[in-house]
PDB file of C-alpha atoms and ligand atoms in Angstrom:
ATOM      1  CA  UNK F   1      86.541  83.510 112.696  1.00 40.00           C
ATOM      2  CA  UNK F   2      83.939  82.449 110.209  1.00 46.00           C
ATOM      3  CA  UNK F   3      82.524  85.742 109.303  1.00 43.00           C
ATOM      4  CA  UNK F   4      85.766  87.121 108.669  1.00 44.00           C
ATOM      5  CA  UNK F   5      86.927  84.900 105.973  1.00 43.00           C
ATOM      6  CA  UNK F   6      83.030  85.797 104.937  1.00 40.00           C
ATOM      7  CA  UNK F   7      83.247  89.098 104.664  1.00 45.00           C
ATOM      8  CA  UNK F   8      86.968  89.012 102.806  1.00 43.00           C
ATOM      9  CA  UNK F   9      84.910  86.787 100.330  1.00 44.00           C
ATOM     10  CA  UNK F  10      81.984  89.238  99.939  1.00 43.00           C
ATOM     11  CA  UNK F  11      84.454  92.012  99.505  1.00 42.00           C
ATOM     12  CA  UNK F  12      85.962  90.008  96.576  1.00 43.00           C
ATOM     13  CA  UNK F  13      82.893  89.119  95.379  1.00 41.00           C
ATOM     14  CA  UNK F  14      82.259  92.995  94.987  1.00 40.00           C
ATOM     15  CA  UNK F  15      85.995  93.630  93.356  1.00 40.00           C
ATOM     16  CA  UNK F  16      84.574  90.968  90.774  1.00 42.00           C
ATOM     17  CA  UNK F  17      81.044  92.498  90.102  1.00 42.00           C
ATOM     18  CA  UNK F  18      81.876  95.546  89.495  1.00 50.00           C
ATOM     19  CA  UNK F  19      84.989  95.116  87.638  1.00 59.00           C
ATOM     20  CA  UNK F  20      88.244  95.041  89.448  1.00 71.00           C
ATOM     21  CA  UNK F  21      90.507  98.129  88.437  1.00 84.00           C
ATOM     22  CA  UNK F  22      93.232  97.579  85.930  1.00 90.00           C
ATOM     23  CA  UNK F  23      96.493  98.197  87.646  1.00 95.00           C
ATOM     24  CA  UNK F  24     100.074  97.941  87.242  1.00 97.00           C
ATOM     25  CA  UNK F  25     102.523  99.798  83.742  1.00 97.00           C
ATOM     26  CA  UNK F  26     101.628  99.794  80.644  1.00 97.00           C
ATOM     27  CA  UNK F  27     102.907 102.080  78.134  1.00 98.00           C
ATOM     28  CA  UNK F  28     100.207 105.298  76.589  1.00 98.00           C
ATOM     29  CA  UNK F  29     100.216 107.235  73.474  1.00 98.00           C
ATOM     30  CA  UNK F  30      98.466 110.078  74.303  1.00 98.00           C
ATOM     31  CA  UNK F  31      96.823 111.010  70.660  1.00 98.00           C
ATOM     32  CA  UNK F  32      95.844 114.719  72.594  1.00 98.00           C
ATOM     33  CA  UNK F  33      99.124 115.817  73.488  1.00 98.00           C
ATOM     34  CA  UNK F  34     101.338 113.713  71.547  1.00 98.00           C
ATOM     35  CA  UNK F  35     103.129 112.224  74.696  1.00 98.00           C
ATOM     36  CA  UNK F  36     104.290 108.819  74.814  1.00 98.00           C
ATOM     37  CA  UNK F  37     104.018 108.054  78.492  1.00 98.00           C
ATOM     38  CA  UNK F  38     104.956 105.372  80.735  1.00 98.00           C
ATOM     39  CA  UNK F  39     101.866 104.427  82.376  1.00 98.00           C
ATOM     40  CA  UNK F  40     101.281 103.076  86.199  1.00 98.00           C
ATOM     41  CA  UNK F  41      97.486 102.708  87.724  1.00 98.00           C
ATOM     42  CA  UNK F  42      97.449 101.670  91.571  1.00 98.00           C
ATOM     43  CA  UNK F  43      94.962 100.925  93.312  1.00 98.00           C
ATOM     44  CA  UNK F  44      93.343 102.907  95.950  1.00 98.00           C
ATOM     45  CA  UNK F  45      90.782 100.314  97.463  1.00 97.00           C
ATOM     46  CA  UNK F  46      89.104  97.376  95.084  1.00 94.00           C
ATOM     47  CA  UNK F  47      87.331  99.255  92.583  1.00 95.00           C
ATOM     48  CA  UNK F  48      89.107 102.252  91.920  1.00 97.00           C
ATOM     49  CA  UNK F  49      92.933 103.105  90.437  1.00 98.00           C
ATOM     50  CA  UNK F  50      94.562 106.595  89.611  1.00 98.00           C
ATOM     51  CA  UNK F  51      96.460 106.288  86.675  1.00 98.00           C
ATOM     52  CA  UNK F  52     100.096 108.510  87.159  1.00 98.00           C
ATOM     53  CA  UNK F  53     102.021 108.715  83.608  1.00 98.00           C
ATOM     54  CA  UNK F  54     105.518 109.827  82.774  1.00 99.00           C
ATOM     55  CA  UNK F  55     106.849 111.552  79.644  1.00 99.00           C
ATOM     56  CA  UNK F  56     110.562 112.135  79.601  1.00 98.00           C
ATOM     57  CA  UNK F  57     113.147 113.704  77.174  1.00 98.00           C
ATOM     58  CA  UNK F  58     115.239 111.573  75.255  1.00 98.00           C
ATOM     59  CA  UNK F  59     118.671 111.211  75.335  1.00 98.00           C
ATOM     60  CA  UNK F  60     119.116 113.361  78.328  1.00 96.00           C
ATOM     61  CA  UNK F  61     122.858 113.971  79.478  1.00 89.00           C
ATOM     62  CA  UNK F  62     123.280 112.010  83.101  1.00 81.00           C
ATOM     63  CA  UNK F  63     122.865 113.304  86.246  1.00 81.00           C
ATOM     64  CA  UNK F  64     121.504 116.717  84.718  1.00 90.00           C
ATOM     65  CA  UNK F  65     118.277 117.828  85.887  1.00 96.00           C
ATOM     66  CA  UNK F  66     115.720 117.372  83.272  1.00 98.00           C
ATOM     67  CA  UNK F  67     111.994 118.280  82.823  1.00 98.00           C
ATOM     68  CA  UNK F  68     109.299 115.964  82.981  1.00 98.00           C
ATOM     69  CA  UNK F  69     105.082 115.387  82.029  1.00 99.00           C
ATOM     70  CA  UNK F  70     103.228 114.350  84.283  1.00 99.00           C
ATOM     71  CA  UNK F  71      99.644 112.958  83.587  1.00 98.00           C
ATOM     72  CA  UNK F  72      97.130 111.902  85.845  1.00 98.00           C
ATOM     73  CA  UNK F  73      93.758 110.252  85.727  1.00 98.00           C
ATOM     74  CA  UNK F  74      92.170 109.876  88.607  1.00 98.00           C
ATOM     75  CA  UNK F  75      88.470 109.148  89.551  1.00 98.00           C
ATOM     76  CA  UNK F  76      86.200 111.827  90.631  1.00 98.00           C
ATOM     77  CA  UNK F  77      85.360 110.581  94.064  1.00 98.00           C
ATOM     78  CA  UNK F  78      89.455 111.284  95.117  1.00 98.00           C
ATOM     79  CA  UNK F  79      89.382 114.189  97.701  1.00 98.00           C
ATOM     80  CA  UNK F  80      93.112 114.478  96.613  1.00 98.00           C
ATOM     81  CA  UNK F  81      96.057 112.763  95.434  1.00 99.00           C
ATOM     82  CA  UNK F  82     100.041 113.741  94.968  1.00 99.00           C
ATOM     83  CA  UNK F  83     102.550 111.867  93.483  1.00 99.00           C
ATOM     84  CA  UNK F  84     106.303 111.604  95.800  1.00 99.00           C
ATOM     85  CA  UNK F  85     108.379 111.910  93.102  1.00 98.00           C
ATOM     86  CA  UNK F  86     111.134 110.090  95.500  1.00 98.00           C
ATOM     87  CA  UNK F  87     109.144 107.251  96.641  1.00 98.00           C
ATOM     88  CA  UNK F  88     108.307 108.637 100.086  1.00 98.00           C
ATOM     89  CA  UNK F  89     106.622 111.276 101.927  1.00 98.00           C
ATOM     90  CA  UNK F  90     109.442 112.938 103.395  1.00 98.00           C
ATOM     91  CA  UNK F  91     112.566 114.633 101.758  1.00 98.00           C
ATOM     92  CA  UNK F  92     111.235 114.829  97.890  1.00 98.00           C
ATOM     93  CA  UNK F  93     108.599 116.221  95.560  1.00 98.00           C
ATOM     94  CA  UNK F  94     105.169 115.814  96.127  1.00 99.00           C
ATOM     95  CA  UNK F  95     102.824 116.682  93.428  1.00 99.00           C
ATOM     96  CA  UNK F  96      99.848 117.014  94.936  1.00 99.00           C
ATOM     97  CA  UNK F  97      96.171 117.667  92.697  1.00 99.00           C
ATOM     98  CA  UNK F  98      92.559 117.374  93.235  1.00 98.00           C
ATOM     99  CA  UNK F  99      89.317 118.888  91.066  1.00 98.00           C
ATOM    100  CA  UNK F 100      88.002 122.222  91.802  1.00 98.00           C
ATOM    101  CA  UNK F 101      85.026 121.905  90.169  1.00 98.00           C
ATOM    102  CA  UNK F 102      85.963 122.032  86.112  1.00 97.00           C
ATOM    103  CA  UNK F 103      89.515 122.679  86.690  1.00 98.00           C
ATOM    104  CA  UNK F 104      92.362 120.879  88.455  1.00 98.00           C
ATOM    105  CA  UNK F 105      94.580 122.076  90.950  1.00 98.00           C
ATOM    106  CA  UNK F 106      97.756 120.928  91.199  1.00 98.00           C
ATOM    107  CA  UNK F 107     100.320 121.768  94.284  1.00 99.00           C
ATOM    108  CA  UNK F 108     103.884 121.411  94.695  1.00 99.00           C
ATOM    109  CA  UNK F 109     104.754 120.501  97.931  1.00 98.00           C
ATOM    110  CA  UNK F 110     107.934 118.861 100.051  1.00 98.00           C
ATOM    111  CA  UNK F 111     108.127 117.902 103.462  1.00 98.00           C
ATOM    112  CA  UNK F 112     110.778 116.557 106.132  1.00 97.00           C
ATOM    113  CA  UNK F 113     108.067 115.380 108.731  1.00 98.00           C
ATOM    114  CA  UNK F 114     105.260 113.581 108.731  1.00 98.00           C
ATOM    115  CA  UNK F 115     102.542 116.128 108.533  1.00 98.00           C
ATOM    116  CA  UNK F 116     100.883 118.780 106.454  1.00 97.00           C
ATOM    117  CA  UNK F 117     103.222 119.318 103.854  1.00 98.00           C
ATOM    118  CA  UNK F 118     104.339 122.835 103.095  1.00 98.00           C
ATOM    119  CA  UNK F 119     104.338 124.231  99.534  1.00 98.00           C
ATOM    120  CA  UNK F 120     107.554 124.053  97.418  1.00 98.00           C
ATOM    121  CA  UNK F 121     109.026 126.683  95.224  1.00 98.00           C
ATOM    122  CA  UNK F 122     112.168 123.657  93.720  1.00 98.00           C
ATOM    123  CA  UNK F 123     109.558 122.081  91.299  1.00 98.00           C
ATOM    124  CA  UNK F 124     107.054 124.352  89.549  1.00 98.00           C
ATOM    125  CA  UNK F 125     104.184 122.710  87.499  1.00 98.00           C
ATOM    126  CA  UNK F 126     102.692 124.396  84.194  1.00 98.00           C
ATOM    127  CA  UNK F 127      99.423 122.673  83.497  1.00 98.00           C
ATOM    128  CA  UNK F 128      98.488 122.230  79.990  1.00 98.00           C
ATOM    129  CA  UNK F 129      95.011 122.772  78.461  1.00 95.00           C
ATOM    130  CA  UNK F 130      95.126 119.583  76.200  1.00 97.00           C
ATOM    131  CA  UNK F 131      95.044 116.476  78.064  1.00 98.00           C
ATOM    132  CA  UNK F 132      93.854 118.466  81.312  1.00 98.00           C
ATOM    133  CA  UNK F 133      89.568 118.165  81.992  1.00 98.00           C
ATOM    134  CA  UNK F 134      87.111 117.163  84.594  1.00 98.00           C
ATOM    135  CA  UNK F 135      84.127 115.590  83.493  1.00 98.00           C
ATOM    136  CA  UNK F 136      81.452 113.322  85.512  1.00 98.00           C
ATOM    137  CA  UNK F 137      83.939 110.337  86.255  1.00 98.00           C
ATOM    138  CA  UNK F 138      87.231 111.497  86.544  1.00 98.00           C
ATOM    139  CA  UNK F 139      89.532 114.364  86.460  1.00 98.00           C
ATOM    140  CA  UNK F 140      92.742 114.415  84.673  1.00 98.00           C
ATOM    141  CA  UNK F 141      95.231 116.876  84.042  1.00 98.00           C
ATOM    142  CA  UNK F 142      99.154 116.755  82.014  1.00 98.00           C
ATOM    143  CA  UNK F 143     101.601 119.340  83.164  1.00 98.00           C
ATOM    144  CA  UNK F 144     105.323 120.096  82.500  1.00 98.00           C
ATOM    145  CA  UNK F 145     107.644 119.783  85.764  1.00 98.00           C
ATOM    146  CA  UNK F 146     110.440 121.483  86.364  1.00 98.00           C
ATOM    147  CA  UNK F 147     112.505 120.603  89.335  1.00 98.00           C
ATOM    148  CA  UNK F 148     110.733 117.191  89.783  1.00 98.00           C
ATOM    149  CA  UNK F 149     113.540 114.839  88.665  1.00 98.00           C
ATOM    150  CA  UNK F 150     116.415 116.312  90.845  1.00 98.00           C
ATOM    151  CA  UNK F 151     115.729 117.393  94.578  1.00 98.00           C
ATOM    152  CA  UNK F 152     117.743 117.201  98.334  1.00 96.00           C
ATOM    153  CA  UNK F 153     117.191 113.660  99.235  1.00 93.00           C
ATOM    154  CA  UNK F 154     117.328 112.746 103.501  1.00 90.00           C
ATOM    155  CA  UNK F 155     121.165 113.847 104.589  1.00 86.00           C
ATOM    156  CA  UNK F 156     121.366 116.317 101.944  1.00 91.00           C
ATOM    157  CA  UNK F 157     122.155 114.420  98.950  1.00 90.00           C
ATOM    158  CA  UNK F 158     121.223 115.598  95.527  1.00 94.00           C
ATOM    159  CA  UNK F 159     119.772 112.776  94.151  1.00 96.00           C
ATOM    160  CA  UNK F 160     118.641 113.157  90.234  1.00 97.00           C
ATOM    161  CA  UNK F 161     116.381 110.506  88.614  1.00 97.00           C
ATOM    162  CA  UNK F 162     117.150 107.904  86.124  1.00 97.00           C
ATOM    163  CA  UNK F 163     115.432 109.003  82.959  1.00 97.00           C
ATOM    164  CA  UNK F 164     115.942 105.802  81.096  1.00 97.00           C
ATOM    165  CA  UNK F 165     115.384 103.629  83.985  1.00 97.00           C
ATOM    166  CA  UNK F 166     113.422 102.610  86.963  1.00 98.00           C
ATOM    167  CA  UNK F 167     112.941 105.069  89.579  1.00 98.00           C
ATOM    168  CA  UNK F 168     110.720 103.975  92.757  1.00 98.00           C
ATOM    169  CA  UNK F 169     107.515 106.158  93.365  1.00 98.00           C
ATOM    170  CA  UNK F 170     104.763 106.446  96.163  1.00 98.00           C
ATOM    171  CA  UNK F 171     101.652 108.072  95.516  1.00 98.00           C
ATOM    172  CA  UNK F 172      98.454 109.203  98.453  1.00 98.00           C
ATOM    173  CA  UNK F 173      95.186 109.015  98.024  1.00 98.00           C
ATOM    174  CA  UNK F 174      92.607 110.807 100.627  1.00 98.00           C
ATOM    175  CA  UNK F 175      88.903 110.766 100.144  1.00 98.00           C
ATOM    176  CA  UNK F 176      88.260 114.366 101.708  1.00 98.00           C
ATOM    177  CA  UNK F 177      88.680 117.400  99.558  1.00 98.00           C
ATOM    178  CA  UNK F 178      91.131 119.936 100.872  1.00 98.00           C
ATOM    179  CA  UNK F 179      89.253 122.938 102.913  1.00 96.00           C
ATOM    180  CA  UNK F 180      90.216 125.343 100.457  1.00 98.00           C
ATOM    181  CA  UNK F 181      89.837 123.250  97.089  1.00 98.00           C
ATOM    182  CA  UNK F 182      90.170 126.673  94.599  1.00 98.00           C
ATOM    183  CA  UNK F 183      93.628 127.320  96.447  1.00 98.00           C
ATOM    184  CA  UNK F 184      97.318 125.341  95.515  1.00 98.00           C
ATOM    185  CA  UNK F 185      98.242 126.614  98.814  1.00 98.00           C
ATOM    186  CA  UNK F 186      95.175 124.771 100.717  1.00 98.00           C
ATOM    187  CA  UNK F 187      96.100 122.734 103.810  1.00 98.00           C
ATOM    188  CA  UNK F 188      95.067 118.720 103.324  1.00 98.00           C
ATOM    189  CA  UNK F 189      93.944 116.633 105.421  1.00 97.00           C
ATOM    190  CA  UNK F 190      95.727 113.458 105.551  1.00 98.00           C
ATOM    191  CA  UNK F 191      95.408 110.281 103.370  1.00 98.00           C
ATOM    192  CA  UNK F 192      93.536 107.183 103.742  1.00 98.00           C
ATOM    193  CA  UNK F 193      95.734 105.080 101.737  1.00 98.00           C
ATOM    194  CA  UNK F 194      99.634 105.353 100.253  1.00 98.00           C
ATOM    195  CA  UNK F 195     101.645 102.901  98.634  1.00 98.00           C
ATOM    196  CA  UNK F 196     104.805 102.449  96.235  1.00 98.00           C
ATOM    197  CA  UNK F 197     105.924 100.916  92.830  1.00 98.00           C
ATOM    198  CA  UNK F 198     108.650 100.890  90.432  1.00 98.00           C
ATOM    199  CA  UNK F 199     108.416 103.263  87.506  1.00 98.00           C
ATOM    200  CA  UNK F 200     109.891 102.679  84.270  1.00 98.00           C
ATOM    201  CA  UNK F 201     110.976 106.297  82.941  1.00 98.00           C
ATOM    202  CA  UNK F 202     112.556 103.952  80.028  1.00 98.00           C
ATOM    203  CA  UNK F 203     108.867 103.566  78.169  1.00 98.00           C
ATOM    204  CA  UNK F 204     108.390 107.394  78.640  1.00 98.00           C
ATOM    205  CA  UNK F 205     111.002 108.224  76.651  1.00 98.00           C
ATOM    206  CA  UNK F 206     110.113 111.308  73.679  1.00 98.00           C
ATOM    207  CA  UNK F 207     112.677 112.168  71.225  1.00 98.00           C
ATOM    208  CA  UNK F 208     110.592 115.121  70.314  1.00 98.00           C
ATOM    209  CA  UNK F 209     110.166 116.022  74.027  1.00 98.00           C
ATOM    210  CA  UNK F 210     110.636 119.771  73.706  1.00 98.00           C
ATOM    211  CA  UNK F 211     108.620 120.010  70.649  1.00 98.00           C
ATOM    212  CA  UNK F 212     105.783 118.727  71.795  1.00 98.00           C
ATOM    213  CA  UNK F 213     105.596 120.529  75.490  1.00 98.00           C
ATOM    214  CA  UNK F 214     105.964 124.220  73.121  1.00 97.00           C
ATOM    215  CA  UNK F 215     102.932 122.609  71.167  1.00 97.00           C
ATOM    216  CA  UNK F 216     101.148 121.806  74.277  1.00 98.00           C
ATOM    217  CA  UNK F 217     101.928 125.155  75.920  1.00 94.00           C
ATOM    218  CA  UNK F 218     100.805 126.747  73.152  1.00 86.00           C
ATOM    219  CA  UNK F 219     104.081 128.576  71.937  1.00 63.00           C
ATOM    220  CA  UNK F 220     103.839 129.942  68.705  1.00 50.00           C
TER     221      UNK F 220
HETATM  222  C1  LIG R 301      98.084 116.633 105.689  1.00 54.36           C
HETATM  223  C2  LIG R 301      98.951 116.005 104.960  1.00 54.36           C
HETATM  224  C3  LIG R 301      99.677 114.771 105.413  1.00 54.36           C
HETATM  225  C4  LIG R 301      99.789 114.250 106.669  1.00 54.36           C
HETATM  226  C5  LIG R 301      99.232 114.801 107.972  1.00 54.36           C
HETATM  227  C6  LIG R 301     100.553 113.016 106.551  1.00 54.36           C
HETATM  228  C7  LIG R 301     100.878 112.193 107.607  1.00 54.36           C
HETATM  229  C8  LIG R 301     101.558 111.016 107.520  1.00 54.36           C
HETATM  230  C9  LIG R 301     101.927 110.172 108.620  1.00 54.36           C
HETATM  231  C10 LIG R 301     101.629 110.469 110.077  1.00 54.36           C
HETATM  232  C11 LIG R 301     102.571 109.105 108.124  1.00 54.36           C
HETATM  233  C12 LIG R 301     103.189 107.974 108.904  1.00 54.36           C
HETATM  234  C13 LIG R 301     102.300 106.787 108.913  1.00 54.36           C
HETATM  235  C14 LIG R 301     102.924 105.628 109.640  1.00 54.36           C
HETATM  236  O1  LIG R 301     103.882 105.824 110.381  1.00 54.36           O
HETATM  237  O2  LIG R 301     102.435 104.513 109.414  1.00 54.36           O
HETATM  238  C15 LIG R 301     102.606 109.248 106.692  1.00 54.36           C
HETATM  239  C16 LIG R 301     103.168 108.337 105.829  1.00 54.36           C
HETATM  240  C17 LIG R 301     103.245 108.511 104.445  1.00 54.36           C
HETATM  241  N1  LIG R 301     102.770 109.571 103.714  1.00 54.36           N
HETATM  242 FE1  LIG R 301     101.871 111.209 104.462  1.00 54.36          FE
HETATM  243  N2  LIG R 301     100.875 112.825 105.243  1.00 54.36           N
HETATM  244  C18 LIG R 301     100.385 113.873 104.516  1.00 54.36           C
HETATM  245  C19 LIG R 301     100.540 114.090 103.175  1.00 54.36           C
HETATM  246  C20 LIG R 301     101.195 113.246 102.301  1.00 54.36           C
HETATM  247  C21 LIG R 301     101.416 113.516 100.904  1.00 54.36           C
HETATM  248  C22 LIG R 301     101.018 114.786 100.142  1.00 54.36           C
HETATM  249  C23 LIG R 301     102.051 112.442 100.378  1.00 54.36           C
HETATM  250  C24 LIG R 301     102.469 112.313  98.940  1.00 54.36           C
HETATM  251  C25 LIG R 301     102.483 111.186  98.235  1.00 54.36           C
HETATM  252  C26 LIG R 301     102.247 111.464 101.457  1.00 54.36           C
HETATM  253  C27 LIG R 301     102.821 110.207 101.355  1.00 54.36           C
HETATM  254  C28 LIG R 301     103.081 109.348 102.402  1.00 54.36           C
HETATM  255  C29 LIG R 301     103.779 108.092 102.265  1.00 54.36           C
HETATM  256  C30 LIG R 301     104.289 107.483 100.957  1.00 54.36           C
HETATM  257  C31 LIG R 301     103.890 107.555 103.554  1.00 54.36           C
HETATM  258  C32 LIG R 301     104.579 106.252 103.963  1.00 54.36           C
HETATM  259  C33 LIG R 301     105.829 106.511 104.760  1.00 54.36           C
HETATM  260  C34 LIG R 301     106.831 107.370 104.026  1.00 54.36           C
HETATM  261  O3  LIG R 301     107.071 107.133 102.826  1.00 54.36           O
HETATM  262  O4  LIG R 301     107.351 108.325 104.633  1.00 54.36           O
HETATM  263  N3  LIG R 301     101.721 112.016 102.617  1.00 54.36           N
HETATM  264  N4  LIG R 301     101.987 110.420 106.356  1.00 54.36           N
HETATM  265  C1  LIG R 302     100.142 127.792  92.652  1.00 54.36           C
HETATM  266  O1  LIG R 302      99.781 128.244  91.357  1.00 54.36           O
HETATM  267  C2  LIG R 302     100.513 129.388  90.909  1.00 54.36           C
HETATM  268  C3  LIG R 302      99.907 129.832  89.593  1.00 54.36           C
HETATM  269  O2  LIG R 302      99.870 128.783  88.674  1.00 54.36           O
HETATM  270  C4  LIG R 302     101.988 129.015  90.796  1.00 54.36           C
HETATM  271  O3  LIG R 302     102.753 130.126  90.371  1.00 54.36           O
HETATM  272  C5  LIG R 302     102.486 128.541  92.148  1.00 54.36           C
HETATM  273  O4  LIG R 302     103.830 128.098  92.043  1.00 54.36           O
HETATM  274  C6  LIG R 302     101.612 127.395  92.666  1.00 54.36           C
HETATM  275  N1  LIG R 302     101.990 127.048  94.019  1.00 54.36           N
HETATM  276  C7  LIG R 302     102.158 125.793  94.419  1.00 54.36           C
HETATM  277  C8  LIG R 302     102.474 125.605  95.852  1.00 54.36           C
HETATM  278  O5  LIG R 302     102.049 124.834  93.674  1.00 54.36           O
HETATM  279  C1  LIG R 303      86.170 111.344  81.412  1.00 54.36           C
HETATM  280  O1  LIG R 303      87.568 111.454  81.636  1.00 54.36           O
HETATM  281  C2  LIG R 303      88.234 110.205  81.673  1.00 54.36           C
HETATM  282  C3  LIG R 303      89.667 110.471  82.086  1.00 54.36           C
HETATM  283  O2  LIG R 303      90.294 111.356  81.212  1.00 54.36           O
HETATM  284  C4  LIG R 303      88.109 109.504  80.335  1.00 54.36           C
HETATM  285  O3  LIG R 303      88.762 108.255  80.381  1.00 54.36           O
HETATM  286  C5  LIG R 303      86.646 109.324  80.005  1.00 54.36           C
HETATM  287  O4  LIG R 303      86.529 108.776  78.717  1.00 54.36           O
HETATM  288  C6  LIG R 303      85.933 110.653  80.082  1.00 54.36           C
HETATM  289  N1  LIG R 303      84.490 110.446  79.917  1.00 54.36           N
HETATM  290  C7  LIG R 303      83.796 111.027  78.966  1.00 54.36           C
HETATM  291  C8  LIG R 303      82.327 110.721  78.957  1.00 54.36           C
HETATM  292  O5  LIG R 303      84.314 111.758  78.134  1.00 54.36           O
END
C-alpha cells in the first residue's frame, strides 16, 4: 500500500514545484475588449487550468434569450476543449474550440447521447479579433454567442439561463487534437477529463454590453 500513498505524495510534490494552477471565479476586466467577465479556471490535471469567462448584458428582461461572450484561455498542450453551456454533455450547448495553428476554431455542437457530438445550427459563435490569439503557451479566443443562454433541455423544456445569477456549467478537456483541426465540423475524439462548477453570470454583468460587442466586431 506503501508506494501508493508514495506516489500520491510525489505527484503533490510535483503540483507544488511547478506551481499548482490557480483555479476557481474571480472576476476579469479585459483592458482588450472592454469586457468585464466573470471568470472560472478548472483544472484539467495538477498543473494546468483553462480559464472559461462570461460577459453578459445588463439588465436583461427574464426568461428572454440573450447573447453572451465567451472567453477562453486555455494552454497550448489542450487537444480540445468545449464548454456545456447546461452543465452536461447531453441536451445543451457545447462550445467546443481548439488551436489550428495561429487561429482558433471554435464549434457549436449539441448532443442527446453520449458520443461524438453533432454540430449545432441553435447557437452560432462570431469570434472576435481582439482578445482572440495563439501564441507559444496558450491559445485564447472571445466570441459573441447567440443561442447559448436558451436551448431544449432533456424532456423538451426550454430552459433559459439566469443572467444575474448562478448557472451550473461542465466543461471537457481531451489531450488529442481533432483529425481535422482546420475544420469546425471535425469529428473529436473523446475527453480525458470533464467536470462541473457553478458560474456566477452576476460578476459578468456589462451595462454597455452591445456597445462594446459592435466595437469588438468591428462595426463602424
Ligand atoms: C467524441 C466526442 C465525445 C464522446 C465520444 C463522449 C463520450 C462520453 C461518454 C461515453 C460519457 C459517459 C462517461 C461515463 O458514463 O462515465 C461522457 C460523459 C460526459 N461528457 Fe462526453 N463525449 C464527447 C464529447 C463531449 C463534449 C464536447 C463535451 C462538452 C463539455 C462533453 C462533456 C461530458 C460531460 C460533462 C460528461 C459527464 C456526464 C454528463 O454530463 O452527461 N463530452 N462523454
Ligand atoms: C463553422 O464556421 C462557420 C464560419 O464561421 C460558421 O458559419 C458555422 O456555423 C460553424 N459551424 C459550427 C458547427 O460551429
Ligand atoms: C500568451 O497568451 C496567454 C493567454 O492569452 C497570455 O496570458 C500570455 O501572456 C501570452 N504570452 C505572451 C508571451 O504574450
Amino acid at each position: 500500500m506503501c508506494w501508493i500513498f508514495g506516489a500520491l505524495w510525489a505527484a503533490a510534490l510535483v503540483g507544488v514545484v511547478f506551481g499548482d494552477p490557480v483555479v476557481g471565479p474571480s472576476v476579469f476586466h479585459d483592458a482588450e475588449t472592454g469586457f468585464t467577465f466573470s471568470s472560472y479556471s478548472v483544472a484539467y490535471n495538477l498543473n494546468s487550468a483553462i480559464t472559461f469567462r462570461i460577459a453578459v448584458p445588463s439588465p436583461v428582461t427574464s426568461n428572454t434569450p440573450y447573447d453572451a461572450v465567451l472567453q477562453v484561455v486555455a494552454p497550448i498542450d489542450v487537444g480540445w476543449t468545449a464548454l456545456a453551456w447546461g452543465g452536461q454533455m447531453l441536451y445543451n450547448p457545447l462550445g467546443v474550440s481548439w488551436a489550428n495553428g495561429n487561429n482558433v476554431v471554435v464549434s457549436s455542437r449539441y448532443t442527446t447521447e453520449h458520443s461524438q457530438p453533432p454540430t449545432y445550427s441553435g447557437a452560432k459563435y462570431i469570434v472576435f479579433k481582439t482578445g482572440t490569439h495563439v501564441n507559444r503557451t496558450h491559445f485564447q479566443y472571445t466570441a459573441k454567442c447567440t443561442g447559448c443562454t436558451t436551448f431544449t433541455s432533456s424532456g423538451g423544456t426550454p430552459t433559459t439561463l439566469n443572467p444575474t445569477g448562478t448557472n451550473r456549467f461542465a466543461f471537457a478537456y481531451a489531450s488529442t487534437k481533432p483529425s481535422n483541426p482546420s475544420s469546425n465540423l471535425s469529428s473529436l475524439v473523446v475527453h480525458d477529463v470533464y467536470s462541473y462548477w457553478s458560474h456566477d453570470f452576476s460578476t459578468g454583468a456589462n451595462a454597455a454590453f452591445a456597445s462594446l460587442a459592435a466595437k469588438n466586431l468591428g462595426s463602424p
